[in-house]
Amino acid sequence: MSDSPSVNAPLDPNEKPILDSLLYIRDKLSLLKQDRSTYIKSNDVLSLYNETIKQVQLLNDLRKEHKKPLENNRVDNVLEDCFQLISLFFLTIGRNNEAPAVYSMCSTVKRLLDHLSEANFYSAKDLDGIESTFATMREALQRGKDSYSPHLLTLLENRLDTCHLILEELYRRLKDLSPELVPTHEKLVSILRSMAACNTRNTFPAGEVRAFQDQLKQMQTTMVDGKFLGNDSTTPQGQEIVVGLLNRCLVWADLCLEKNGKIEERFKPTYEKLLAIRNQLERLTLTQAWSLRETDLYNYQRQLDRIDESRIDGNFEDAQGNKADLHAQRTLLYLIRRSYAYIYGLIRSSEPVSEALLPVFNQLQTLRRCLLEVKKSGGVSSPRELYPYSMKLNSIDNMRTDGKFMIGSDIPEGQGSVNALLAECFDLAYELRVEAEENSASDE
């Protein structure tokens, strides 16, 4: 496994034993990630977490002694890999609300915020969703103050503070946008993203892009002296933001139609690689409950990081150092940003249930949806119609030992979530049965 992408400073010889230990830990984490023969056990993850923290303490003490607290070399890159993997393992074992699980989400949010800042087109809704994630992450850190290493907590708090500064700056850029112009601004953001997505289709939808172009021109006709007017014919604040974005959209529409969805040959390999990553992540969002092991996201993250950090001063360049044209540049960046957004969504929607209990949890979620649909459509005419649901619920209930779902002698994480869902399904089935019996009695 190669290291996380980064510029390496020369390695201090005193740090070599720490590097060797971290490489060994990373190898063990990678082997554990690849082993599909059994589910991931909490004890295995916690053991590797403790080994990593031990190396962090040694590293901090060494750098403090040599007065190099801000050193950044290969040790830091490998340590980043270890924490990233451990964080995804915590999600896999269902410990989503604990401090180590925050690491992977924090890294992904940082990437998203950096790209929003660079692209400089986004809506307040984009930022609101990320801000709510911040609140969840800070709660996890607060809960972990007595349970986890202060070295990890300090690292995560510093990263969250860095991300929050970027978020505040992004909000600041929108502060002059009048509420009257917010719908127009949000529509323009949506159109620009939709046209970028059109560039990545198997067959370029020229008609769709022309339709977007027509919408943009229609918006342009409502302007007076180059400005958007409010309901009372005044000029609302934020003209520079909205008019600038409209012009970007018009230029992009022309460029998309001119290129007809064809990327520069020089950047075709990068494009195809990013397209494959985007498509794989998109499929995972559709089948997440049944097919995703959160540690699978690590490989996607690292591939994206390498491509993203291969840019020179923000530009993609070919082997000869020639920059990509605007069309290729924006299309490649769209694929990177969309992929990071998918990873963010997959981490955020990860259930706090061990992968050992996910099959049962998923079955109960399906049962719950079915029972709610039955209730919504008016219930059942006879209690007999509920037999299939009752039989399935009883078979799941019989899997428990002393109220717990056991895997051998292990008690996987997520017992509370699974038991609560089972109880809710039993309650729904009972309500439907009582309602059917009452209806039968009244008919008689």
Coordinates of C-alpha atoms in Angstrom, one line a residue:
M1 CA 0.0 0.0 0.0
S2 CA 1.4 3.4 -0.9
D3 CA 1.1 6.3 1.5
S4 CA -1.4 9.1 1.6
P5 CA -0.6 11.8 -1.0
S6 CA 1.5 14.5 0.5
V7 CA 4.8 16.2 0.2
N8 CA 7.3 14.4 2.4
A9 CA 9.9 16.1 4.6
P10 CA 13.1 14.1 5.3
L11 CA 12.6 11.4 7.9
D12 CA 14.3 11.9 11.2
P13 CA 16.3 8.7 11.9
N14 CA 15.0 8.7 15.5
E15 CA 11.5 8.3 14.0
K16 CA 12.3 5.2 12.0
P17 CA 11.2 2.7 14.7
I18 CA 7.8 4.5 15.0
L19 CA 7.5 4.5 11.2
D20 CA 8.2 0.7 11.1
S21 CA 5.5 0.1 13.8
L22 CA 2.9 2.2 12.0
L23 CA 3.6 0.5 8.7
Y24 CA 3.1 -2.9 10.5
I25 CA -0.2 -1.6 12.0
R26 CA -1.3 -0.3 8.7
D27 CA -0.6 -3.7 7.1
K28 CA -2.7 -5.4 9.8
L29 CA -5.5 -3.0 9.2
S30 CA -5.4 -3.6 5.5
L31 CA -5.5 -7.4 5.9
L32 CA -8.4 -7.0 8.3
K33 CA -10.2 -4.9 5.8
Q34 CA -9.7 -7.4 3.0
D35 CA -10.9 -10.4 5.1
R36 CA -14.5 -11.1 4.1
S37 CA -14.6 -14.6 5.7
T38 CA -16.0 -13.2 8.9
Y39 CA -17.3 -10.0 10.4
I40 CA -15.1 -7.4 11.9
K41 CA -14.9 -7.8 15.7
S42 CA -14.7 -4.8 18.1
N43 CA -11.8 -6.2 20.1
D44 CA -9.6 -6.5 16.9
V45 CA -10.3 -2.8 16.0
L46 CA -9.7 -1.5 19.6
S47 CA -6.5 -3.4 19.8
L48 CA -5.1 -1.8 16.7
Y49 CA -6.5 1.6 17.8
N50 CA -4.5 1.3 21.1
E51 CA -1.4 0.3 19.2
T52 CA -1.7 3.4 17.0
I53 CA -2.2 5.7 20.0
K54 CA 0.9 4.3 21.6
Q55 CA 2.9 5.3 18.6
V56 CA 1.3 8.7 18.5
Q57 CA 2.4 9.3 22.1
L58 CA 6.0 8.2 21.3
L59 CA 6.0 10.5 18.3
N60 CA 4.7 13.5 20.2
D61 CA 7.3 13.0 23.0
L62 CA 10.1 12.6 20.5
R63 CA 9.2 15.7 18.5
K64 CA 8.7 17.7 21.7
E65 CA 12.1 16.7 22.8
H66 CA 13.7 17.7 19.5
K67 CA 11.5 20.8 19.3
K68 CA 9.8 19.8 16.0
P69 CA 6.1 19.7 17.0
L70 CA 4.9 20.7 13.5
E71 CA 7.1 18.2 11.6
N72 CA 5.3 16.6 8.6
N73 CA 7.0 13.6 6.9
R74 CA 6.3 10.0 5.9
V75 CA 5.4 9.1 9.5
D76 CA 2.5 11.5 9.4
N77 CA 1.3 10.2 6.1
V78 CA 1.2 6.6 7.4
L79 CA -0.4 7.7 10.6
E80 CA -3.1 9.4 8.5
D81 CA -3.7 6.1 6.8
C82 CA -4.0 4.3 10.1
F83 CA -6.4 6.7 11.6
Q84 CA -8.5 6.8 8.4
L85 CA -8.8 3.0 8.4
I86 CA -9.5 2.8 12.1
S87 CA -12.2 5.4 11.8
L88 CA -13.9 3.5 9.0
F89 CA -13.6 0.3 11.1
F90 CA -15.4 2.0 13.9
L91 CA -18.3 2.7 11.5
T92 CA -18.1 -1.0 10.3
I93 CA -18.5 -2.3 13.9
G94 CA -21.4 0.0 14.6
R95 CA -19.6 2.5 16.9
N96 CA -20.6 5.5 14.7
N97 CA -21.1 7.9 17.6
E98 CA -17.7 7.5 19.1
A99 CA -14.7 9.8 18.7
P100 CA -12.5 7.7 16.4
A101 CA -15.4 7.4 13.9
V102 CA -15.3 11.2 13.4
Y103 CA -11.9 11.1 11.7
S104 CA -13.0 9.8 8.3
M105 CA -16.0 12.2 8.2
C106 CA -13.8 15.1 9.2
S107 CA -11.3 14.3 6.4
T108 CA -14.1 14.1 3.8
V109 CA -15.8 17.3 5.0
K110 CA -12.5 19.1 4.7
R111 CA -12.1 18.0 1.1
L112 CA -15.7 19.1 0.3
L113 CA -15.3 22.5 1.9
D114 CA -12.0 23.1 0.1
H115 CA -13.7 22.3 -3.2
L116 CA -16.7 24.5 -2.5
S117 CA -14.3 27.4 -1.6
E118 CA -12.3 26.8 -4.8
A119 CA -15.3 26.4 -7.1
N120 CA -17.1 29.4 -5.4
F121 CA -20.6 28.3 -6.4
Y122 CA -22.8 26.7 -3.8
S123 CA -26.1 27.4 -2.0
A124 CA -26.7 28.0 1.7
K125 CA -28.5 24.6 1.8
D126 CA -25.2 22.9 1.0
L127 CA -23.5 24.6 4.0
D128 CA -26.5 24.0 6.3
G129 CA -26.2 20.2 5.8
I130 CA -22.4 20.3 6.6
E131 CA -23.0 22.5 9.7
S132 CA -25.4 20.0 11.1
T133 CA -22.8 17.3 10.6
F134 CA -20.3 19.5 12.6
A135 CA -22.7 19.5 15.5
T136 CA -22.9 15.7 15.5
M137 CA -19.1 15.3 15.3
R138 CA -18.5 17.7 18.2
E139 CA -21.1 15.8 20.3
A140 CA -19.1 12.6 19.6
L141 CA -15.9 14.2 20.7
Q142 CA -17.5 15.5 23.9
R143 CA -18.8 12.0 24.7
G144 CA -15.3 10.6 24.2
K145 CA -13.4 12.9 26.5
D146 CA -13.2 10.3 29.3
S147 CA -12.8 7.3 27.0
Y148 CA -10.3 8.1 24.3
S149 CA -6.8 9.5 24.1
P150 CA -6.4 13.2 24.5
H151 CA -3.9 13.0 21.6
L152 CA -6.7 11.9 19.2
L153 CA -9.3 14.3 20.6
T154 CA -6.9 17.3 20.3
L155 CA -6.1 16.3 16.7
L156 CA -9.8 16.0 15.8
E157 CA -10.8 19.2 17.6
N158 CA -8.1 21.1 15.7
R159 CA -9.3 19.6 12.4
L160 CA -12.9 20.5 13.2
D161 CA -11.8 24.1 14.0
T162 CA -10.0 24.4 10.7
C163 CA -13.0 23.1 8.8
H164 CA -15.3 25.5 10.7
L165 CA -13.2 28.5 9.7
I166 CA -13.6 27.5 6.1
L167 CA -17.4 27.0 6.6
E168 CA -17.7 30.5 8.2
E169 CA -15.9 32.0 5.2
L170 CA -18.2 30.3 2.8
Y171 CA -21.3 31.6 4.7
R172 CA -19.7 35.1 4.7
R173 CA -19.5 35.1 0.9
L174 CA -23.3 34.6 0.8
K175 CA -24.2 37.1 3.6
D176 CA -24.9 39.9 1.1
L177 CA -27.3 37.7 -0.9
S178 CA -30.9 39.1 -0.5
P179 CA -33.6 36.6 0.4
E180 CA -35.4 37.7 -2.7
L181 CA -32.5 36.5 -4.9
V182 CA -32.0 33.2 -3.0
P183 CA -34.4 31.1 -5.3
T184 CA -32.7 32.5 -8.4
H185 CA -29.2 31.7 -6.9
E186 CA -30.2 28.2 -6.0
K187 CA -31.6 27.5 -9.4
L188 CA -28.4 28.7 -11.1
V189 CA -26.3 26.5 -8.8
S190 CA -28.5 23.5 -9.8
I191 CA -28.3 24.3 -13.5
L192 CA -24.5 24.6 -13.4
R193 CA -24.2 21.3 -11.7
S194 CA -26.7 19.6 -14.0
M195 CA -24.8 20.8 -17.1
A196 CA -21.5 19.5 -15.6
A197 CA -23.2 16.1 -15.0
C198 CA -24.4 16.1 -18.7
N199 CA -20.7 16.1 -19.7
T200 CA -20.2 12.7 -18.0
R201 CA -23.1 10.8 -19.7
N202 CA -22.4 8.0 -22.2
T203 CA -24.2 10.0 -24.8
F204 CA -24.0 13.7 -24.5
P205 CA -27.6 15.1 -24.1
A206 CA -27.3 18.2 -26.3
G207 CA -31.1 18.8 -26.1
E208 CA -31.0 18.8 -22.3
V209 CA -28.1 21.3 -22.3
R210 CA -30.0 23.6 -24.8
A211 CA -33.0 23.4 -22.5
F212 CA -30.9 24.7 -19.6
Q213 CA -29.5 27.3 -21.9
D214 CA -33.0 28.5 -22.8
Q215 CA -33.8 28.7 -19.0
L216 CA -30.7 30.9 -18.5
K217 CA -31.6 33.2 -21.4
Q218 CA -35.2 33.5 -20.1
M219 CA -33.8 34.5 -16.7
Q220 CA -31.6 37.0 -18.6
T221 CA -34.7 38.6 -20.2
T222 CA -36.1 39.4 -16.7
M223 CA -33.1 41.6 -15.9
V224 CA -33.3 45.4 -16.2
D225 CA -30.1 47.3 -16.9
G226 CA -28.1 44.1 -16.2
K227 CA -29.7 43.6 -12.8
F228 CA -32.4 41.3 -11.2
L229 CA -35.3 43.2 -9.7
G230 CA -37.2 42.4 -6.5
N231 CA -41.0 42.1 -6.2
D232 CA -41.3 45.9 -5.6
S233 CA -39.1 46.7 -8.6
T234 CA -36.2 47.6 -6.4
T235 CA -32.6 46.2 -6.8
P236 CA -32.0 43.6 -4.1
Q237 CA -28.5 43.0 -2.6
G238 CA -26.3 40.3 -4.0
Q239 CA -26.4 41.3 -7.7
E240 CA -22.7 40.6 -8.1
I241 CA -23.1 37.0 -6.8
V242 CA -26.2 36.1 -8.9
V243 CA -25.2 38.0 -12.1
G244 CA -21.7 36.5 -12.0
L245 CA -23.1 33.0 -11.6
L246 CA -25.6 33.5 -14.5
N247 CA -22.7 34.6 -16.7
R248 CA -20.7 31.5 -15.7
C249 CA -23.6 29.3 -16.5
L250 CA -24.1 30.9 -20.0
V251 CA -20.4 30.5 -20.8
W252 CA -20.4 26.9 -19.5
A253 CA -23.5 26.0 -21.6
D254 CA -21.8 27.3 -24.8
L255 CA -18.6 25.4 -24.0
C256 CA -20.5 22.2 -23.3
L257 CA -22.4 22.4 -26.6
E258 CA -19.2 23.2 -28.4
K259 CA -17.3 20.2 -27.0
N260 CA -20.3 17.9 -27.3
G261 CA -19.3 16.0 -24.2
K262 CA -15.8 15.1 -25.5
I263 CA -12.9 15.4 -23.1
E264 CA -9.4 16.2 -24.3
E265 CA -7.5 13.0 -25.3
R266 CA -4.6 14.0 -23.0
F267 CA -6.9 13.7 -20.0
K268 CA -9.0 10.8 -21.1
P269 CA -7.3 8.3 -18.7
T270 CA -7.9 10.5 -15.7
Y271 CA -11.4 11.2 -16.8
E272 CA -12.2 7.5 -17.2
K273 CA -10.7 6.6 -13.9
L274 CA -12.7 9.3 -12.1
L275 CA -15.9 8.3 -14.0
A276 CA -15.5 4.7 -12.8
I277 CA -15.0 5.9 -9.2
R278 CA -18.1 8.1 -9.4
N279 CA -20.2 5.3 -11.0
Q280 CA -19.1 2.8 -8.4
L281 CA -19.9 5.2 -5.5
E282 CA -23.3 6.0 -7.1
R283 CA -24.1 2.3 -7.2
L284 CA -23.1 1.9 -3.5
T285 CA -25.6 4.7 -2.6
L286 CA -28.4 2.6 -4.1
T287 CA -27.3 -0.7 -2.5
Q288 CA -25.6 0.6 0.7
A289 CA -27.7 -1.4 3.2
W290 CA -26.9 -4.7 1.6
S291 CA -23.4 -4.4 0.1
L292 CA -21.3 -1.7 1.8
R293 CA -18.6 -2.4 4.3
E294 CA -17.5 1.1 5.3
T295 CA -13.9 0.2 5.1
D296 CA -14.4 -0.2 1.3
L297 CA -14.6 3.6 1.1
Y298 CA -10.9 3.9 2.0
N299 CA -9.7 2.9 -1.4
Y300 CA -12.0 5.4 -3.1
Q301 CA -10.8 8.1 -0.8
R302 CA -7.2 7.5 -1.5
Q303 CA -7.6 7.3 -5.3
L304 CA -9.5 10.6 -5.2
D305 CA -6.9 12.2 -2.9
R306 CA -4.1 11.3 -5.3
I307 CA -5.8 12.6 -8.3
D308 CA -6.9 15.8 -6.5
E309 CA -3.4 16.4 -5.2
S310 CA -1.7 15.8 -8.5
R311 CA -3.0 19.2 -9.7
I312 CA -0.4 22.0 -10.1
D313 CA -1.7 25.3 -8.6
G314 CA -5.2 23.9 -9.0
N315 CA -4.8 22.9 -12.6
F316 CA -4.6 19.5 -14.2
E317 CA -1.5 19.1 -16.4
D318 CA -0.4 16.5 -18.9
A319 CA 3.0 14.7 -18.9
Q320 CA 4.5 17.7 -20.7
G321 CA 3.3 20.2 -18.2
N322 CA 0.5 21.6 -20.4
K323 CA -2.6 22.7 -18.6
A324 CA -6.1 21.2 -19.4
D325 CA -8.6 23.4 -21.2
L326 CA -11.5 24.9 -19.2
H327 CA -13.9 22.1 -20.3
A328 CA -11.6 19.3 -19.2
Q329 CA -10.6 21.1 -16.0
R330 CA -14.2 21.7 -14.9
T331 CA -15.4 18.2 -15.9
L332 CA -12.6 16.5 -14.0
L333 CA -13.2 18.6 -10.9
Y334 CA -17.0 17.9 -11.1
L335 CA -16.3 14.2 -11.0
I336 CA -13.9 14.6 -8.0
R337 CA -16.4 16.7 -6.1
R338 CA -19.3 14.5 -6.9
S339 CA -17.4 11.5 -5.7
Y340 CA -16.4 13.1 -2.4
A341 CA -20.1 14.1 -2.0
Y342 CA -21.1 10.4 -2.4
I343 CA -18.5 9.3 0.2
Y344 CA -19.8 12.0 2.6
G345 CA -23.4 10.8 2.1
L346 CA -22.4 7.1 2.6
I347 CA -20.6 7.9 5.8
R348 CA -23.4 10.1 7.1
S349 CA -26.1 7.5 6.4
S350 CA -24.1 4.6 7.9
E351 CA -26.2 2.8 10.6
P352 CA -24.8 2.4 14.1
V353 CA -25.0 -1.4 13.8
S354 CA -22.2 -3.9 13.5
E355 CA -22.0 -5.6 10.1
A356 CA -22.6 -8.8 11.9
L357 CA -26.2 -7.6 12.7
L358 CA -26.8 -5.8 9.4
P359 CA -28.6 -8.7 7.7
V360 CA -31.1 -8.8 10.6
F361 CA -31.3 -5.0 10.8
N362 CA -32.0 -4.8 7.0
Q363 CA -34.7 -7.5 7.2
L364 CA -36.4 -5.6 10.0
Q365 CA -36.2 -2.3 8.1
T366 CA -37.9 -4.0 5.1
L367 CA -40.6 -5.5 7.4
R368 CA -41.2 -2.1 8.9
R369 CA -41.6 -0.5 5.5
C370 CA -44.0 -3.2 4.4
L371 CA -46.1 -2.9 7.6
L372 CA -46.2 0.9 7.3
E373 CA -47.4 0.5 3.7
V374 CA -50.1 -1.9 4.8
K375 CA -51.2 0.5 7.5
K376 CA -51.2 3.4 5.0
S377 CA -53.3 1.6 2.5
G378 CA -56.0 0.9 5.1
G379 CA -54.8 -2.1 7.0
V380 CA -55.8 -5.8 6.5
S381 CA -59.3 -7.3 6.2
S382 CA -58.3 -10.4 8.2
P383 CA -55.7 -11.1 10.9
R384 CA -54.6 -14.1 8.7
E385 CA -53.1 -11.7 6.2
L386 CA -50.5 -10.8 8.9
Y387 CA -49.3 -14.3 9.4
P388 CA -46.3 -14.0 7.0
Y389 CA -45.1 -10.9 8.9
S390 CA -45.7 -12.5 12.3
M391 CA -43.8 -15.6 11.3
K392 CA -40.8 -13.6 10.1
L393 CA -40.8 -11.4 13.2
N394 CA -41.0 -14.5 15.5
S395 CA -38.2 -16.2 13.7
I396 CA -36.0 -13.1 14.2
D397 CA -37.1 -12.8 17.8
N398 CA -36.1 -16.5 18.4
M399 CA -32.6 -15.6 17.3
R400 CA -32.0 -13.7 20.5
T401 CA -30.4 -15.2 23.6
D402 CA -31.4 -13.4 26.8
G403 CA -32.7 -10.5 24.8
K404 CA -29.4 -10.2 22.8
F405 CA -28.5 -11.1 19.2
M406 CA -25.3 -13.3 19.6
I407 CA -22.8 -14.3 17.1
G408 CA -21.2 -17.3 18.7
S409 CA -20.1 -16.0 22.1
D410 CA -19.8 -12.4 20.8
I411 CA -22.3 -9.6 21.4
P412 CA -22.0 -7.3 18.3
E413 CA -22.5 -3.6 18.6
G414 CA -26.0 -2.2 17.7
Q415 CA -28.2 -4.3 20.0
G416 CA -30.2 -1.3 21.0
S417 CA -31.0 -0.2 17.4
V418 CA -31.9 -3.7 16.3
N419 CA -34.1 -4.4 19.4
A420 CA -35.9 -1.1 19.0
L421 CA -36.6 -1.8 15.4
L422 CA -37.9 -5.3 16.3
A423 CA -40.2 -3.9 19.0
E424 CA -41.5 -1.3 16.5
C425 CA -42.3 -4.0 14.0
F426 CA -44.1 -6.1 16.7
D427 CA -46.1 -3.0 17.7
L428 CA -47.1 -2.2 14.1
A429 CA -48.2 -5.8 13.5
Y430 CA -50.2 -5.8 16.8
E431 CA -52.0 -2.5 15.9
L432 CA -53.0 -3.9 12.4
R433 CA -54.2 -7.2 14.0
V434 CA -56.4 -5.4 16.6
E435 CA -57.8 -3.1 13.9
A436 CA -58.6 -6.1 11.7
E437 CA -60.3 -8.0 14.6
E438 CA -62.4 -4.9 15.5
N439 CA -63.5 -4.5 11.9
S440 CA -64.4 -8.2 11.7
A441 CA -66.4 -7.9 14.9
S442 CA -68.3 -4.8 13.7
D443 CA -69.2 -6.5 10.4
E444 CA -70.8 -9.4 12.3

